[in-house]
XYZ file of C-alpha atoms in Angstrom:
123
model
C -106.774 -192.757 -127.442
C -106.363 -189.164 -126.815
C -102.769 -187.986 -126.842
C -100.800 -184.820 -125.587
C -100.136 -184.085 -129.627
C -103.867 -185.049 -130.376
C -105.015 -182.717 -127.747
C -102.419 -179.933 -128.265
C -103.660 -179.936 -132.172
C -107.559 -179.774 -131.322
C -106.770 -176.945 -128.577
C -105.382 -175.157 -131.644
C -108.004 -175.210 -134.085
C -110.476 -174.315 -131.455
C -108.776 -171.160 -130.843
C -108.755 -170.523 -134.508
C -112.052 -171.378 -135.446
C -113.663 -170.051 -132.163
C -112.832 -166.346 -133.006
C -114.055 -166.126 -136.630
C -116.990 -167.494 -135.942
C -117.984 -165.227 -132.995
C -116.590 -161.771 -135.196
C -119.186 -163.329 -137.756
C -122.092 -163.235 -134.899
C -121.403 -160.301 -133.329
C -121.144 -157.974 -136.831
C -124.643 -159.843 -137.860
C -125.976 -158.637 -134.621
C -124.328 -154.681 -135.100
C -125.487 -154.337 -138.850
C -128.624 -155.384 -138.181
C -131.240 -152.121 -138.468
C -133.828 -151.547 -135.717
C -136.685 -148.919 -135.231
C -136.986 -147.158 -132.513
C -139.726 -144.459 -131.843
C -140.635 -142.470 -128.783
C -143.845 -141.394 -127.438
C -144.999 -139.169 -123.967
C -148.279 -138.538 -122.840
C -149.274 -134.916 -120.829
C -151.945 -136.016 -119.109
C -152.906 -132.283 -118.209
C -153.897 -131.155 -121.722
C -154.656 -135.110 -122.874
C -152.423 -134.979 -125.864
C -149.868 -137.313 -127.136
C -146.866 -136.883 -128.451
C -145.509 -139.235 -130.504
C -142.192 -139.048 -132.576
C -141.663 -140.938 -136.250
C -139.865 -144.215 -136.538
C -136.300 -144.090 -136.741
C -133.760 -147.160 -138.085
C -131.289 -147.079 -135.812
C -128.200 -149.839 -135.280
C -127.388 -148.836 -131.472
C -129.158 -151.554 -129.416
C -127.285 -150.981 -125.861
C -128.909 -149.689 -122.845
C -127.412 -146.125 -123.191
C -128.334 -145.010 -126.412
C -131.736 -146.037 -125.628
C -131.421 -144.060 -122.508
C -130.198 -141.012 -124.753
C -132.802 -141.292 -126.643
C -135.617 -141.170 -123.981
C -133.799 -138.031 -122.820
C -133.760 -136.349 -125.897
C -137.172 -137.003 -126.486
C -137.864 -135.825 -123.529
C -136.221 -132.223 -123.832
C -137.363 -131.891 -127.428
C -141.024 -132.301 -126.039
C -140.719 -129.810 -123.291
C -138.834 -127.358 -125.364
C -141.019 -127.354 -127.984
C -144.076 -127.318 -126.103
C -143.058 -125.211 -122.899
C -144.113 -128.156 -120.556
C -142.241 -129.968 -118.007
C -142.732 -133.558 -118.264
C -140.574 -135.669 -116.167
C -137.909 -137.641 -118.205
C -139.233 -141.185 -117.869
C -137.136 -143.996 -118.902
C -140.043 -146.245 -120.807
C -140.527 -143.294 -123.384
C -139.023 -144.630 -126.582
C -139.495 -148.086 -127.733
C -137.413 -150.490 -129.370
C -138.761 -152.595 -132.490
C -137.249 -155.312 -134.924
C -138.135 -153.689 -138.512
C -140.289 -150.885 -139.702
C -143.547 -152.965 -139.792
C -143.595 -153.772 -136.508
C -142.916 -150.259 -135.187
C -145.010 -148.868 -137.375
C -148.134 -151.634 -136.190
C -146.999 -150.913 -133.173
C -147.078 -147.028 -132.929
C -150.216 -147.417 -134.943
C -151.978 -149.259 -132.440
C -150.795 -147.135 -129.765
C -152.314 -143.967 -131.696
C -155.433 -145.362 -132.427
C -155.918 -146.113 -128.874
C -154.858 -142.420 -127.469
C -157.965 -141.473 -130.173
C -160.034 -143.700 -128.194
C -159.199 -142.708 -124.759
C -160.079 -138.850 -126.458
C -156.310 -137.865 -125.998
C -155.057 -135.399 -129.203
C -151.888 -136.851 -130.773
C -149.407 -134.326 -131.710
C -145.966 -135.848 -133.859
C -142.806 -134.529 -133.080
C -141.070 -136.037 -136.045
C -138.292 -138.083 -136.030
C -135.822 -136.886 -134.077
Protein backbone atom coordinates (compact mmCIF):
# COMPACT_ATOMS: atom_id res chain seq x y z
CA UNK A 1 0.00 0.00 0.00
CA UNK A 2 0.98 3.45 -0.79
CA UNK A 3 1.66 5.60 2.24
CA UNK A 4 1.95 9.45 2.99
CA UNK A 5 5.95 8.62 3.80
CA UNK A 6 6.05 6.28 0.65
CA UNK A 7 4.62 8.98 -1.43
CA UNK A 8 6.38 11.97 0.21
CA UNK A 9 9.86 9.95 -0.57
CA UNK A 10 8.99 9.17 -4.39
CA UNK A 11 7.75 12.97 -4.80
CA UNK A 12 11.34 13.67 -3.73
CA UNK A 13 13.41 11.76 -5.95
CA UNK A 14 11.31 12.81 -8.83
CA UNK A 15 12.17 16.30 -8.26
CA UNK A 16 15.75 15.33 -8.07
CA UNK A 17 16.09 13.14 -10.83
CA UNK A 18 13.62 15.11 -13.09
CA UNK A 19 15.99 18.18 -13.38
CA UNK A 20 19.31 16.47 -14.23
CA UNK A 21 17.98 14.64 -16.65
CA UNK A 22 16.24 17.47 -18.59
CA UNK A 23 19.75 19.94 -18.13
CA UNK A 24 21.29 16.71 -19.84
CA UNK A 25 18.63 17.04 -22.90
CA UNK A 26 18.48 20.41 -23.32
CA UNK A 27 22.65 21.02 -23.45
CA UNK A 28 22.63 17.87 -26.07
CA UNK A 29 20.16 19.80 -28.03
CA UNK A 30 22.35 23.50 -27.66
CA UNK A 31 25.83 21.86 -28.48
CA UNK A 32 24.65 20.23 -31.19
CA UNK A 33 26.18 22.04 -34.65
CA UNK A 34 23.82 22.83 -37.55
CA UNK A 35 24.38 24.34 -41.11
CA UNK A 36 22.66 26.87 -42.22
CA UNK A 37 23.08 28.55 -45.72
CA UNK A 38 21.12 31.22 -47.50
CA UNK A 39 20.22 31.65 -51.01
CA UNK A 40 17.98 34.61 -53.14
CA UNK A 41 17.08 34.55 -56.55
CA UNK A 42 16.76 38.14 -58.82
CA UNK A 43 14.62 37.06 -61.17
CA UNK A 44 15.36 40.29 -63.33
CA UNK A 45 18.97 39.47 -64.27
CA UNK A 46 18.30 35.39 -63.64
CA UNK A 47 21.15 34.98 -61.27
CA UNK A 48 21.42 33.30 -58.00
CA UNK A 49 22.92 34.09 -55.16
CA UNK A 50 23.84 31.68 -52.94
CA UNK A 51 25.93 32.05 -49.66
CA UNK A 52 28.48 29.09 -48.20
CA UNK A 53 27.42 26.77 -45.45
CA UNK A 54 27.81 27.94 -42.10
CA UNK A 55 27.83 25.60 -38.61
CA UNK A 56 25.92 27.41 -36.53
CA UNK A 57 24.40 26.29 -32.80
CA UNK A 58 21.42 28.99 -32.73
CA UNK A 59 18.33 26.95 -33.77
CA UNK A 60 15.44 29.52 -32.53
CA UNK A 61 13.19 31.35 -34.78
CA UNK A 62 15.08 34.72 -34.43
CA UNK A 63 18.43 34.03 -35.33
CA UNK A 64 17.13 32.38 -38.30
CA UNK A 65 15.17 35.46 -38.93
CA UNK A 66 18.55 37.51 -38.50
CA UNK A 67 20.02 35.65 -40.68
CA UNK A 68 17.55 35.95 -43.65
CA UNK A 69 17.91 39.68 -43.02
CA UNK A 70 21.41 39.85 -43.20
CA UNK A 71 21.51 37.94 -46.16
CA UNK A 72 19.31 39.95 -47.48
CA UNK A 73 21.19 43.42 -47.02
CA UNK A 74 24.53 41.84 -47.84
CA UNK A 75 22.94 40.88 -51.31
CA UNK A 76 21.53 44.24 -52.07
CA UNK A 77 24.53 46.07 -50.85
CA UNK A 78 26.80 44.28 -52.65
CA UNK A 79 24.99 44.10 -55.74
CA UNK A 80 23.03 47.55 -55.75
CA UNK A 81 19.61 45.68 -56.07
CA UNK A 82 16.62 45.80 -54.00
CA UNK A 83 15.30 42.48 -53.32
CA UNK A 84 12.60 42.26 -50.83
CA UNK A 85 13.72 40.60 -47.50
CA UNK A 86 11.86 37.30 -47.68
CA UNK A 87 11.69 35.16 -44.72
CA UNK A 88 12.33 31.51 -46.57
CA UNK A 89 15.89 32.80 -47.69
CA UNK A 90 18.28 30.82 -45.53
CA UNK A 91 17.83 27.25 -44.79
CA UNK A 92 18.38 25.20 -41.90
CA UNK A 93 20.25 21.68 -42.21
CA UNK A 94 21.36 18.85 -39.69
CA UNK A 95 25.25 18.45 -40.67
CA UNK A 96 27.43 19.65 -43.46
CA UNK A 97 26.49 16.78 -45.88
CA UNK A 98 23.17 17.45 -46.01
CA UNK A 99 23.50 21.20 -46.59
CA UNK A 100 25.98 20.80 -48.78
CA UNK A 101 23.60 17.93 -50.99
CA UNK A 102 21.22 20.16 -50.45
CA UNK A 103 22.65 23.54 -51.76
CA UNK A 104 24.17 21.35 -54.40
CA UNK A 105 21.05 20.26 -55.74
CA UNK A 106 19.58 23.55 -55.55
CA UNK A 107 22.61 24.95 -57.78
CA UNK A 108 22.54 22.45 -60.22
CA UNK A 109 18.99 23.13 -60.80
CA UNK A 110 19.34 27.20 -61.09
CA UNK A 111 22.05 25.88 -64.05
CA UNK A 112 19.22 24.13 -65.51
CA UNK A 113 16.57 26.67 -65.38
CA UNK A 114 19.71 28.96 -67.24
CA UNK A 115 19.88 31.21 -64.03
CA UNK A 116 23.88 32.38 -63.29
CA UNK A 117 24.82 31.52 -59.68
CA UNK A 118 26.85 34.09 -58.03
CA UNK A 119 28.29 33.01 -54.09
CA UNK A 120 28.28 35.48 -51.59
CA UNK A 121 30.40 33.53 -49.18
CA UNK A 122 29.64 32.70 -45.92
CA UNK A 123 28.49 35.33 -44.16
Amino acid sequence: MLTNSRLLVMLIAATVIMPAAAQDETADLSSRKMVLWCTVIDGGSKRLFASDPLPTSELNHMALWNANSRFITIVNSRYNLTIRNNDHACSVYRDMTHATKARDALVSLAQQRGNRIVNVGSN
